[in-house]
Structure formats: C-alpha cells, structure tokens
Short mmCIF file of C-alpha atoms and ligand atoms in Angstrom, two decimals:
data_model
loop_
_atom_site.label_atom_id
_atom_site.label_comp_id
_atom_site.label_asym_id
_atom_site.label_seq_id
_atom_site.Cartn_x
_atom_site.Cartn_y
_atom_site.Cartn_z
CA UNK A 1 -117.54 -106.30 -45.01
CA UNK A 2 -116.20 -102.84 -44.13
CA UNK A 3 -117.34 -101.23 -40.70
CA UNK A 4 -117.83 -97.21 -40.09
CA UNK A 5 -118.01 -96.62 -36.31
CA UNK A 6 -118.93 -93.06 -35.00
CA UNK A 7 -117.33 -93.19 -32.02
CA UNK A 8 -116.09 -90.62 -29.18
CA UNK A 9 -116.82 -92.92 -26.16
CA UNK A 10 -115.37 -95.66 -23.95
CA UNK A 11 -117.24 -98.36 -25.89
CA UNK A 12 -116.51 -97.25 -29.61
CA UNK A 13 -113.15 -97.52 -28.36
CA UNK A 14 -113.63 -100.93 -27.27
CA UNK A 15 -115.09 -101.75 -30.33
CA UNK A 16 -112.61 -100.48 -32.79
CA UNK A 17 -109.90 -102.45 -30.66
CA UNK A 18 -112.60 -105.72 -30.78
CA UNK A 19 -112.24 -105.07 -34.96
CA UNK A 20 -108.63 -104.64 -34.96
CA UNK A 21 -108.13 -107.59 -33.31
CA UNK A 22 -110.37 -109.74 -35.47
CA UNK A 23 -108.82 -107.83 -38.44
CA UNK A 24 -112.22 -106.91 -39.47
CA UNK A 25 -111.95 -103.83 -41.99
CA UNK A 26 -113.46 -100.69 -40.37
CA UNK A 27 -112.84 -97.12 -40.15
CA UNK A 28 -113.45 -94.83 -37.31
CA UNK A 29 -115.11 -91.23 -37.55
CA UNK A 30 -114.41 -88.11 -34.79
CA UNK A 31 -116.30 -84.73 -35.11
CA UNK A 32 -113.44 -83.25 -34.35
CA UNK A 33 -114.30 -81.58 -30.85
CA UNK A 34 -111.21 -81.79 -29.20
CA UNK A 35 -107.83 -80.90 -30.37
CA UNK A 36 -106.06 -84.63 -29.85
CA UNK A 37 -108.90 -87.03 -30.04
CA UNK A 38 -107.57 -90.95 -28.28
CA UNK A 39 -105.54 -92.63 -31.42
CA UNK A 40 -107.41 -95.90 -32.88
CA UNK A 41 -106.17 -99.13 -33.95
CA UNK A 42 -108.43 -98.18 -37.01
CA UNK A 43 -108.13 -95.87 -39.79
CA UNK A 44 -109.80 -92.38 -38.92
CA UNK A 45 -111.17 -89.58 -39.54
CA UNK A 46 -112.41 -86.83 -38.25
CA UNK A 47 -115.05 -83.94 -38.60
CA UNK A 48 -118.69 -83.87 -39.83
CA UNK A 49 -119.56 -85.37 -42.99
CA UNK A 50 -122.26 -82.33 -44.06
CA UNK A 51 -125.43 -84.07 -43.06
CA UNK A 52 -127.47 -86.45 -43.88
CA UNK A 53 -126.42 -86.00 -47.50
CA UNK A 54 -123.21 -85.90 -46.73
CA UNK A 55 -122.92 -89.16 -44.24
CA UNK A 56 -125.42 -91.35 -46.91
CA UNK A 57 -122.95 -90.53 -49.57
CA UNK A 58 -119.63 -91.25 -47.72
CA UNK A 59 -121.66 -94.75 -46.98
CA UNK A 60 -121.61 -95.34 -50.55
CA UNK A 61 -118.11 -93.53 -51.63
CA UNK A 62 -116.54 -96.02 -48.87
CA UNK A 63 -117.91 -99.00 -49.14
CA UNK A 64 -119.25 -99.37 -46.03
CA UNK A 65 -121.30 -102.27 -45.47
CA UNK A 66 -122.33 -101.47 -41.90
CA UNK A 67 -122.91 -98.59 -39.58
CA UNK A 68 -122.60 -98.51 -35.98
CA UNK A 69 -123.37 -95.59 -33.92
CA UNK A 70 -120.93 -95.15 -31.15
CA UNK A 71 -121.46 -91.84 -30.31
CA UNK A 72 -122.71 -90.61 -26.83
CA UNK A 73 -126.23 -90.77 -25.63
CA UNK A 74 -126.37 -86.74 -26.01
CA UNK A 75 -125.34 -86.43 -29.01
CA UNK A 76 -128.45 -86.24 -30.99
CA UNK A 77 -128.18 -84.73 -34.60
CA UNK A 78 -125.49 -87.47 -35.27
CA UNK A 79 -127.60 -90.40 -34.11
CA UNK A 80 -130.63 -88.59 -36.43
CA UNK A 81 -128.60 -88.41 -39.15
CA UNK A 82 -127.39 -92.09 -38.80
CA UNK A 83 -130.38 -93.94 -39.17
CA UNK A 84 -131.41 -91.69 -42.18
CA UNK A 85 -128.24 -91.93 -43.73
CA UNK A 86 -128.14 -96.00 -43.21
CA UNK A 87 -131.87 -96.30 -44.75
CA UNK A 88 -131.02 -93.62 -47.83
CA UNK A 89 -127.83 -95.83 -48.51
CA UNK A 90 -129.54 -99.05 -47.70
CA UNK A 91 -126.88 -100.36 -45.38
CA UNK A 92 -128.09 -102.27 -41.86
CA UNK A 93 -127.30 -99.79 -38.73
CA UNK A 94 -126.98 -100.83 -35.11
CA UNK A 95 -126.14 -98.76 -32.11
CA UNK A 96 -123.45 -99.40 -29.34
CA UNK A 97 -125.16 -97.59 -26.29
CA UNK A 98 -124.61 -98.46 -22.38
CA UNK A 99 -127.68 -97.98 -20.03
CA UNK A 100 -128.27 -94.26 -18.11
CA UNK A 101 -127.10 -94.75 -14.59
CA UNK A 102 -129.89 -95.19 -11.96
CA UNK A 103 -129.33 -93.46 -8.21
CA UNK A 104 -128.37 -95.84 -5.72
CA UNK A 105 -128.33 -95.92 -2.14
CA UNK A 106 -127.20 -92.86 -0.28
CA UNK A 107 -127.47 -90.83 -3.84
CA UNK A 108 -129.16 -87.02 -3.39
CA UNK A 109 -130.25 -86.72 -7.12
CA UNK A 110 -132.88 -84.48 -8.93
CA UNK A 111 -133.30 -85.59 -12.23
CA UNK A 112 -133.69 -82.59 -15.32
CA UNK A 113 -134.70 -83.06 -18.46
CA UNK A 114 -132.37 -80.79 -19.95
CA UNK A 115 -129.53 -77.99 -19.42
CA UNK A 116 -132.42 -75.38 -19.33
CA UNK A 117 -134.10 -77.68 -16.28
CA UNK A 118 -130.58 -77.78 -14.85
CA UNK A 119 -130.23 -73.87 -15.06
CA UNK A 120 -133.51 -73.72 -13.45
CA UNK A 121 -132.81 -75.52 -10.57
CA UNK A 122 -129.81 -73.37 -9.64
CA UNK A 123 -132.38 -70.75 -7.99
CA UNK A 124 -131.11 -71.21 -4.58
CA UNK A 125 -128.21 -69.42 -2.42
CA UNK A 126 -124.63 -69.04 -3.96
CA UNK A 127 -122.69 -72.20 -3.63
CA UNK A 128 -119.76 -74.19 -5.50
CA UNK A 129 -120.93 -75.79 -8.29
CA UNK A 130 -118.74 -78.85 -10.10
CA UNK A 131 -120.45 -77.72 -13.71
CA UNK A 132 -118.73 -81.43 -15.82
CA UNK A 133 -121.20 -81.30 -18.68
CA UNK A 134 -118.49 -79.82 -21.00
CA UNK A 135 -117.84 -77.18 -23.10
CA UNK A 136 -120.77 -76.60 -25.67
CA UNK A 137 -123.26 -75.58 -22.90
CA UNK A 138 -122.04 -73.33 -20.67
CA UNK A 139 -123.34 -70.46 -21.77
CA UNK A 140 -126.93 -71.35 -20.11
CA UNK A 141 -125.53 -71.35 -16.94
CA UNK A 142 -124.60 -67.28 -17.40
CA UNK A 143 -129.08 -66.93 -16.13
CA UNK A 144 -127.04 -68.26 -12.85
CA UNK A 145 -123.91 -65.88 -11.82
CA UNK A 146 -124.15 -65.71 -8.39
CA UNK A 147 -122.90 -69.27 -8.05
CA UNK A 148 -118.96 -70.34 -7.89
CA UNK A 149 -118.45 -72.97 -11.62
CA UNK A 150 -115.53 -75.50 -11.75
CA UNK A 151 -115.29 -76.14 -15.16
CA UNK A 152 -113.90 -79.57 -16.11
CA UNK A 153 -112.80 -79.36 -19.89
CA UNK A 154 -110.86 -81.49 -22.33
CA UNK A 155 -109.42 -78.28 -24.11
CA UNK A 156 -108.87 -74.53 -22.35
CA UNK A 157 -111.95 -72.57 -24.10
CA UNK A 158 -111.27 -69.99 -26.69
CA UNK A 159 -112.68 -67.50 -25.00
CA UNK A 160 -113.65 -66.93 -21.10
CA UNK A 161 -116.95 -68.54 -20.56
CA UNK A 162 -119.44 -65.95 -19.59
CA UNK A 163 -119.53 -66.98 -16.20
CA UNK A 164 -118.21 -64.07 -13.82
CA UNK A 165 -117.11 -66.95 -11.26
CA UNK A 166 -115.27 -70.04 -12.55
CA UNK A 167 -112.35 -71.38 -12.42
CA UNK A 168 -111.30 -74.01 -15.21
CA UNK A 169 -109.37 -77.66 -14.61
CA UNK A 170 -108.51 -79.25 -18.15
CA UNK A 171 -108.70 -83.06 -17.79
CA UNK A 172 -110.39 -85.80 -20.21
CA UNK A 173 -111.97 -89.08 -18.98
CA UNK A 174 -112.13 -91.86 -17.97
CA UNK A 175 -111.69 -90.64 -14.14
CA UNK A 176 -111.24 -92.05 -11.23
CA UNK A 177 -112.60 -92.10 -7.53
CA UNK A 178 -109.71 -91.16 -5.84
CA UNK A 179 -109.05 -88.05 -8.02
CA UNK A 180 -112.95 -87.09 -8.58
CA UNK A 181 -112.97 -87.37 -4.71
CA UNK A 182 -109.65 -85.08 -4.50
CA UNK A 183 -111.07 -82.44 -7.21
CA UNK A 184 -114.44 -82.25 -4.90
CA UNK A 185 -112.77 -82.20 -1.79
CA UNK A 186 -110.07 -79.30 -2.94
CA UNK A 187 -112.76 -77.00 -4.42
CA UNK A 188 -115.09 -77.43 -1.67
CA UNK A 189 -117.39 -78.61 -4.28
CA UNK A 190 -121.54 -78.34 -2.93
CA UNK A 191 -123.66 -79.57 -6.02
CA UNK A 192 -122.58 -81.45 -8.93
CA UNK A 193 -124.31 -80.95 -12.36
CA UNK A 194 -123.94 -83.64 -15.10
CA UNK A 195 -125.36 -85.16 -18.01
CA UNK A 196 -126.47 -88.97 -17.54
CA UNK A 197 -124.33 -90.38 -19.72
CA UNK A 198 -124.05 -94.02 -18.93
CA UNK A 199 -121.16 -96.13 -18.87
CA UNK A 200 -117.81 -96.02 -17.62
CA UNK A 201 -115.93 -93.23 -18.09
CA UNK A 202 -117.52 -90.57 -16.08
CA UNK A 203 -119.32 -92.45 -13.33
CA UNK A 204 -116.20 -91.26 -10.43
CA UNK A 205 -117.64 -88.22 -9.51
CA UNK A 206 -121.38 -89.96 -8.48
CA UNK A 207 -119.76 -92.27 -6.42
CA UNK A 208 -117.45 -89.63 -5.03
CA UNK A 209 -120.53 -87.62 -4.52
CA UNK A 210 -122.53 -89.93 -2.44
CA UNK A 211 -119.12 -90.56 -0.46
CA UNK A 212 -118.87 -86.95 0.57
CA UNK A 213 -122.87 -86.70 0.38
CA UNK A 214 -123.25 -83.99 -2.26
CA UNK A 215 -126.19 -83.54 -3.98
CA UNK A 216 -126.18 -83.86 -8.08
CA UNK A 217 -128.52 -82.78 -10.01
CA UNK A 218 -128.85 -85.17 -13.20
CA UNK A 219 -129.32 -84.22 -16.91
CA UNK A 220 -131.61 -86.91 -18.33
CA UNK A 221 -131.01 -87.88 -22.01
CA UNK A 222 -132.51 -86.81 -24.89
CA UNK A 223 -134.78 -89.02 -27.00
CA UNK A 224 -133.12 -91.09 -29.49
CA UNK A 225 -134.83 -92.31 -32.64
CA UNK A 226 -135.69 -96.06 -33.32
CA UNK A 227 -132.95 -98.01 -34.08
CA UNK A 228 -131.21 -101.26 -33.70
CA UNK A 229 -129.59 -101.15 -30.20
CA UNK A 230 -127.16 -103.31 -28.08
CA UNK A 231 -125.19 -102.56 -25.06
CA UNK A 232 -121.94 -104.63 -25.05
CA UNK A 233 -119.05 -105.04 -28.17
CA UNK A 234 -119.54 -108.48 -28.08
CA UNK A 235 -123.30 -108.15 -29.31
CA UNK A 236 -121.79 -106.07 -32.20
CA UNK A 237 -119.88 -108.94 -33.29
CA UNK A 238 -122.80 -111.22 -33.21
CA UNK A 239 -124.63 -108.51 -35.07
CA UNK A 240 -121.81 -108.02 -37.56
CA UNK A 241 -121.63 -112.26 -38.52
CA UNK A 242 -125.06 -112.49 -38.44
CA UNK A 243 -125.52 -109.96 -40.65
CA UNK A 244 -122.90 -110.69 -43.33
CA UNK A 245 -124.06 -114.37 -43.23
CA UNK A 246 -124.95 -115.65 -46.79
CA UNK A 247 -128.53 -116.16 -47.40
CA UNK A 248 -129.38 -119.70 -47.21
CA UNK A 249 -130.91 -120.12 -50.60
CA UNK A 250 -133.66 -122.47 -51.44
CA UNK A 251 -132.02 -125.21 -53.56
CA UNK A 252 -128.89 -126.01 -51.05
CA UNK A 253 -131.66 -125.85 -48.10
CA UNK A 254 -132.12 -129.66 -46.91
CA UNK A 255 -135.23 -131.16 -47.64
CA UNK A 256 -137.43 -131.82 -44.56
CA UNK A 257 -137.07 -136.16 -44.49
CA UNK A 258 -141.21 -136.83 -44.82
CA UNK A 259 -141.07 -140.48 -42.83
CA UNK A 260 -139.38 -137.42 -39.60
CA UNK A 261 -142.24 -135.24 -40.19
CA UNK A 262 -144.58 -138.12 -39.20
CA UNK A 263 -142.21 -138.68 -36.29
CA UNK A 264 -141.82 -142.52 -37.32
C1 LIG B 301 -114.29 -85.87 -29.12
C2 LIG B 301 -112.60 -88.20 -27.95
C3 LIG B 301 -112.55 -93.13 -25.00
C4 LIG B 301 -113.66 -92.11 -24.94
C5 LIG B 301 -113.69 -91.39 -23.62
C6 LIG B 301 -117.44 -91.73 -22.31
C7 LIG B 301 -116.24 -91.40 -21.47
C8 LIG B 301 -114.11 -90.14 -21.19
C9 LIG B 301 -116.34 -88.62 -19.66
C10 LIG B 301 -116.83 -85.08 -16.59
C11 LIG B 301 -117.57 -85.54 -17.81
C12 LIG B 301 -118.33 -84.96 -21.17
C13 LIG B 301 -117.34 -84.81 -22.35
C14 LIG B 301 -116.85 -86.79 -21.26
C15 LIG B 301 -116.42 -88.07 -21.06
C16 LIG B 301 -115.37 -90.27 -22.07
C17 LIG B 301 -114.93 -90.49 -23.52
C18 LIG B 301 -116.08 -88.93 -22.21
C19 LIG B 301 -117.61 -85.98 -20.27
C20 LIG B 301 -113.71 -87.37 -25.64
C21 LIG B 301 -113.44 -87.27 -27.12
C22 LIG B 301 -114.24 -86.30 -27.67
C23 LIG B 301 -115.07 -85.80 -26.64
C24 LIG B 301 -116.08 -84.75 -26.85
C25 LIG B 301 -116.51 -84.18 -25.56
C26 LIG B 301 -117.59 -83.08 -25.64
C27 LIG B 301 -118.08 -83.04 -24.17
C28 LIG B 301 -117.96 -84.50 -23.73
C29 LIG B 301 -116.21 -83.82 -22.05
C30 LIG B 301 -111.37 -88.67 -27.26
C31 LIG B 301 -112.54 -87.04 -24.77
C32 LIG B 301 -118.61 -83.65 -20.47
C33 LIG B 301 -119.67 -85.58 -21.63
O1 LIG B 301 -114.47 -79.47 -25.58
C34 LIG B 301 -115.46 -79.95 -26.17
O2 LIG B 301 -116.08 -79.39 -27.11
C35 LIG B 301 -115.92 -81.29 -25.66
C36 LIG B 301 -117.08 -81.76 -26.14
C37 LIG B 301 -118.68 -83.43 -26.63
C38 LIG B 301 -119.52 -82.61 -24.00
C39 LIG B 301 -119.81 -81.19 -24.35
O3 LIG B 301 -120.95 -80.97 -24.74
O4 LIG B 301 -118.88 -80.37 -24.21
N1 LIG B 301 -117.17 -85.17 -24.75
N2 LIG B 301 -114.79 -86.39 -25.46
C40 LIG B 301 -115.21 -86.75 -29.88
C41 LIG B 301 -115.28 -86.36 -31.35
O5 LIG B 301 -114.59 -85.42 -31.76
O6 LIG B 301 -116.03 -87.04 -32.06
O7 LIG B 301 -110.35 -87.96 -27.32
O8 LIG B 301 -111.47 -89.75 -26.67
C42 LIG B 301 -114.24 -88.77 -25.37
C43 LIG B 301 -114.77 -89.09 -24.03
N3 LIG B 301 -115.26 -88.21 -23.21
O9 LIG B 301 -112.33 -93.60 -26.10
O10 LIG B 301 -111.97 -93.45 -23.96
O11 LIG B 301 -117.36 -92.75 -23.00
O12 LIG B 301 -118.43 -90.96 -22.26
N4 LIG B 301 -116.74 -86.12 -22.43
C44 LIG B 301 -120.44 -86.27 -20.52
O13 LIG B 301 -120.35 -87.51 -20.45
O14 LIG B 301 -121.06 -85.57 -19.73
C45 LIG B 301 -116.76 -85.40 -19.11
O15 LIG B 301 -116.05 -84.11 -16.72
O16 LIG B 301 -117.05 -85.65 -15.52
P1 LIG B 302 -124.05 -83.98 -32.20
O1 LIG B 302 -124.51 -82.68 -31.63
O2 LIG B 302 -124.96 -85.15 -32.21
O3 LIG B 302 -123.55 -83.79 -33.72
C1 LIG B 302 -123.40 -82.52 -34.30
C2 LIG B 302 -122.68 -82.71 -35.62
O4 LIG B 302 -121.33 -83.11 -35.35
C3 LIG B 302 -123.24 -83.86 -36.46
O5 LIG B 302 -124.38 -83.46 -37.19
C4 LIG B 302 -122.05 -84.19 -37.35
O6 LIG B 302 -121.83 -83.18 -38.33
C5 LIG B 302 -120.91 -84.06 -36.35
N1 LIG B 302 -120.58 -85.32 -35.67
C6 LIG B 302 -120.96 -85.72 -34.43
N2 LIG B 302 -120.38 -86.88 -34.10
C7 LIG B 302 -119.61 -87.23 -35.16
C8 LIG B 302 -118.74 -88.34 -35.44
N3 LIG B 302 -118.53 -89.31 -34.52
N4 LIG B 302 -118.11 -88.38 -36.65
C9 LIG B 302 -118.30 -87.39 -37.56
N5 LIG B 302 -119.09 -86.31 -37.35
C10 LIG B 302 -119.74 -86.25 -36.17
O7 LIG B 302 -122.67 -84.43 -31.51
P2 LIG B 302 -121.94 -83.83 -30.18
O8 LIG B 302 -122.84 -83.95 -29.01
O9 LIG B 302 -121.35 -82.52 -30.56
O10 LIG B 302 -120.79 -84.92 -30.00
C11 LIG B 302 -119.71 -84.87 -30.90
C12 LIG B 302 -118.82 -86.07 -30.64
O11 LIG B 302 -118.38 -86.08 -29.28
C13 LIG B 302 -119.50 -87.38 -30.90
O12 LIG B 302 -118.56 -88.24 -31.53
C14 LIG B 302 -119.82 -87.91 -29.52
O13 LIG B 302 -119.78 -89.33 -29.47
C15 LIG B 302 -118.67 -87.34 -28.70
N6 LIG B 302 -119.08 -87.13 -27.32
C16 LIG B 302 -120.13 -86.30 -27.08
C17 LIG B 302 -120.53 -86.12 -25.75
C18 LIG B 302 -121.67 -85.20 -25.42
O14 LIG B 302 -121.89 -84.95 -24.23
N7 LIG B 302 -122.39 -84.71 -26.40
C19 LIG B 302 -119.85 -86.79 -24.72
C20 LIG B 302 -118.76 -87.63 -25.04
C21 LIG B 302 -118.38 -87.79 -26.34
P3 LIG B 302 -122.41 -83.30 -39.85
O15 LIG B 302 -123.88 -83.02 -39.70
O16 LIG B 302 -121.66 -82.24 -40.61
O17 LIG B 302 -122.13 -84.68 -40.32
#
C-alpha cells in the first residue's frame, strides 16, 4: 500500500500525521503556493504534476496504490484532475472534505456563488472591507475601488494589488477568535468577504463577526465532480483497510452448513 495525499488543509494535515503514526507509506503533494508550506511527517513534494497526464503517470511511476484528495473545497482543477487521473491509472480515489459552514444565530450573511457575485454585491457606499479570500483573486475586486481592502495573505504579493485602497496583514491559518476579533476591531472592519471553506482553520473571523455584528458576505463553493467522499481521517483509515483487504476467494470461503440453512 503506498498513499498520495494532495493536501494544503487542516485535515490533510491530520491525515498525513494519522499515516505517520500508523507507519503507513504515503507521500504528500503541495502546489507550491506559498513560499514555506507547514512541514509533514511524510515525504513531500511540491508543485503541479502537468495535468491529468502528468498526475495519472506519477500514479503509476510511484506506486501509489491510493489517492486521496485533500485539497480545499475551491480548488477545482486539482479535484478534476484527481478523479481522472485515479480512473486512467486504475487506482481507488477517495476525498477528505469537511462540510461548508451553515449561518447560525445572530449571523448577517448573503450567500454568492462566486468572486464575480461577491464583486457584485460591493455596489453600495465606501466602507472597510476584511477581503480573506487570498491572493489569486483580488484582481476582481479592482470593478470596486471606492471601498477600503484589508488584505490577509500568507506571502507579501509580488506586486501591489490593483486596489487603490488596501492595506496588507501577512498571516496564515488556523486563526483564532481573540485575534480575528482584534484584526476586525483595529481596522474598523464593516463587511467581511470569504470563501466557504469548511472546517477549522478559518472559521474565527464568522464567529468574530457575529460578535461584533458585521455582515459577511459568503462565497459558496464550486461544484465538485463525483467522487468517493468522507469527512473525518478516521473514515480514511477505514477506507484505506477496507480497501487493501484481500479478496476473499471462493475456495477458502466457508461452506454455508445445509442442516443451518433449514434452521434445524
Ligand atoms: C499552500 C499550505 C494546515 C493547513 C492550513 C484550511 C485552513 C489555514 C485558512 C482567512 C482565510 C485562504 C488561504 C486559508 C486557510 C488553512 C490551511 C487555510 C484561507 C496554506 C498552505 C497553502 C495555502 C494556499 C492558500 C491559497 C489561498 C488559501 C490563504 C500550508 C497556508 C484564503 C483560503 O498566496 C497564495 O497564493 C495563497 C493561496 C490557495 C487562497 C487563494 O486563492 O489565495 N490557501 N494555504 C498549499 C499548496 O501549495 O498546495 O503552508 O499549510 C494552508 C491553509 N490555509 O495544514 O494547517 O484547512 O483551509 N488559506 C480560504 O479558506 O478562504 C485564509 O484569511 O481568513
Ligand atoms: P487548483 O486551482 O484546483 O489547482 C490548480 C493547479 O495547481 C492544479 O491543476 C495542479 O497543477 C496544481 N495543484 C493544486 N493542488 C495541488 C497539490 N496539492 N499538489 C500538486 N499540485 C497541485 O488549486 P488552488 O485553488 O490553486 O489550490 C492550490 C493548493 O492550495 C491546493 O493544495 C489546495 O488544497 C490549497 N488551498 C487552496 C485554497 C483555495 O482557496 N483555493 C485554500 C486553502 C488551501 P497541475 O495541473 O500542473 O498538476
């Protein structure tokens, strides 16, 4: 058995320590968006693999046995790519997803269906915007310049984003109330705009929201393709024995005792 995880979230971390421990052979894959991605207990690497092509064939060049996608719920070629890959090199895939968040209580959402939706919705009066969807989208927002940004990156971009008004804070995940709460509170932050991500890592600055009564407006995910999908590393591992079981094969399969099937 040798496990490829495409990771880049809370739970592919949690997974790759889950492997370690079990000393389950596996290897860990980054894109390579950020300078220092986290350190694994697994061997990794990290940048694309060139496609579909490209992924299928690693498959085979490595061994791999299983696949599980990791990744985030937004990021969609990777997830595409996975489940052709895994059929082309005829390996079983699973995905390791956590559900979107749901508002709760006290929460001022408006739910988008995509950065374009989110840009839309910024047709009101200039205010201070907490923009944490990232880096790779903030060039939509430029259709909005009257408003103030607060940028929350993992690395300082390479260039100014073309947003006249912004002002960046470099900071990765997981957060926490106390600081999301402090960022918000410093800035004088009116309107959050994020990406519903799910899970863990991110979830501080909802709940600081709905402390301080801010309004968010909400990035729905993108469609995903069909695939195998659990929510938890422990239904991985299931997965993973289950899987690699041997087949029980006719001749060691007990015979059914004929005097039971009459129920005597
Ligand atoms: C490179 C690898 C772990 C994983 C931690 C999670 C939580 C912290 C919160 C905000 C939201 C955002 C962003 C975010 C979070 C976790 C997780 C998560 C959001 C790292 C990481 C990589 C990336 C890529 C990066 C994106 C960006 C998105 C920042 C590692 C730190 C906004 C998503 O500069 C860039 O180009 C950054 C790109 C993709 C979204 C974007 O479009 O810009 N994540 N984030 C992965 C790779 O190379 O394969 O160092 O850990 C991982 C994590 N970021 O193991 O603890 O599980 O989601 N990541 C979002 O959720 O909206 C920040 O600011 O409130
Ligand atoms: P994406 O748009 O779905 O993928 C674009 C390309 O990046 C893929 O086609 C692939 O290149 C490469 N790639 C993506 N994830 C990879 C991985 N784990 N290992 C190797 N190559 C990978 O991906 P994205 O939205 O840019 O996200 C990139 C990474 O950041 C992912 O690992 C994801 O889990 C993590 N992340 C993303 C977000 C987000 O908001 N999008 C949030 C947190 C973490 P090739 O086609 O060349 O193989």
């Amino acid at each position: 058995m040798k496990i490829l995880i495409l990771g880049g979230t809370t739970e592919a971390s949690a997974l790759a320590g889950a492997l370690a421990e079990r000393s389950i052979p596996g290897l860990f894959s980054y894109a390579g968006r950020v300078a220092t991605p986290k350190p694994q207990p697994l061997p990794t690497r990290v940048g694309g693999f060139g496609g579909v092509a490209g992924l299928a064939e690693f498959l085979a060049e490595h061994g791999i046995t299983h696949l599980v996608d990791a990744t985030h719920p937004f990021a969609e070629r990777i997830s595409q790519n996975a489940v052709a890959a895994a059929r082309l090199a005829g390996i079983p895939l699973i995905a390791l997803t956590r559900p979107p968040w749901v508002p709760q209580a006290g929460d001022n959402w408006t739910s988008v269906a995509n950065i374009e939706a989110a840009v839309a919705a910024l047709s009101g009066p200039p205010e201070r915007i907490l923009l944490a969807i990232g880096r790779q989208h903030l060039a939509a927002f430029a259709a909005r310049p009257r408003h103030h940004y607060l940028l929350r990156l993992v690395d300082a971009p390479e260039a100014p984003p073309p947003l006249p008004r912004h002002r960046v804070v470099l900071d990765r995940g997981p957060f926490t109330l106390a600081g999301d709460l402090a960022l918000l509170r410093e800035h004088g932050i009116q309107r959050i705009i994020c990406k519903n991500a799910g899970g863990s890592g991110a979830i501080a600055k909802l709940t600081a929201a709905r402390e301080l009564g801010l309004p968010v407006v909400m990035i729905e995910r993108p469609a995903l393709p069909e695939r195998r999908e659990v929510h938890s590393v422990e239904a991985v591992i299931t997965w993973l024995a289950h899987e690699s079981a041997p087949e029980p094969d006719s001749e060691s399969a007990p015979e059914s005792d004929p005097r039971t099937d009459r129920g005597v």
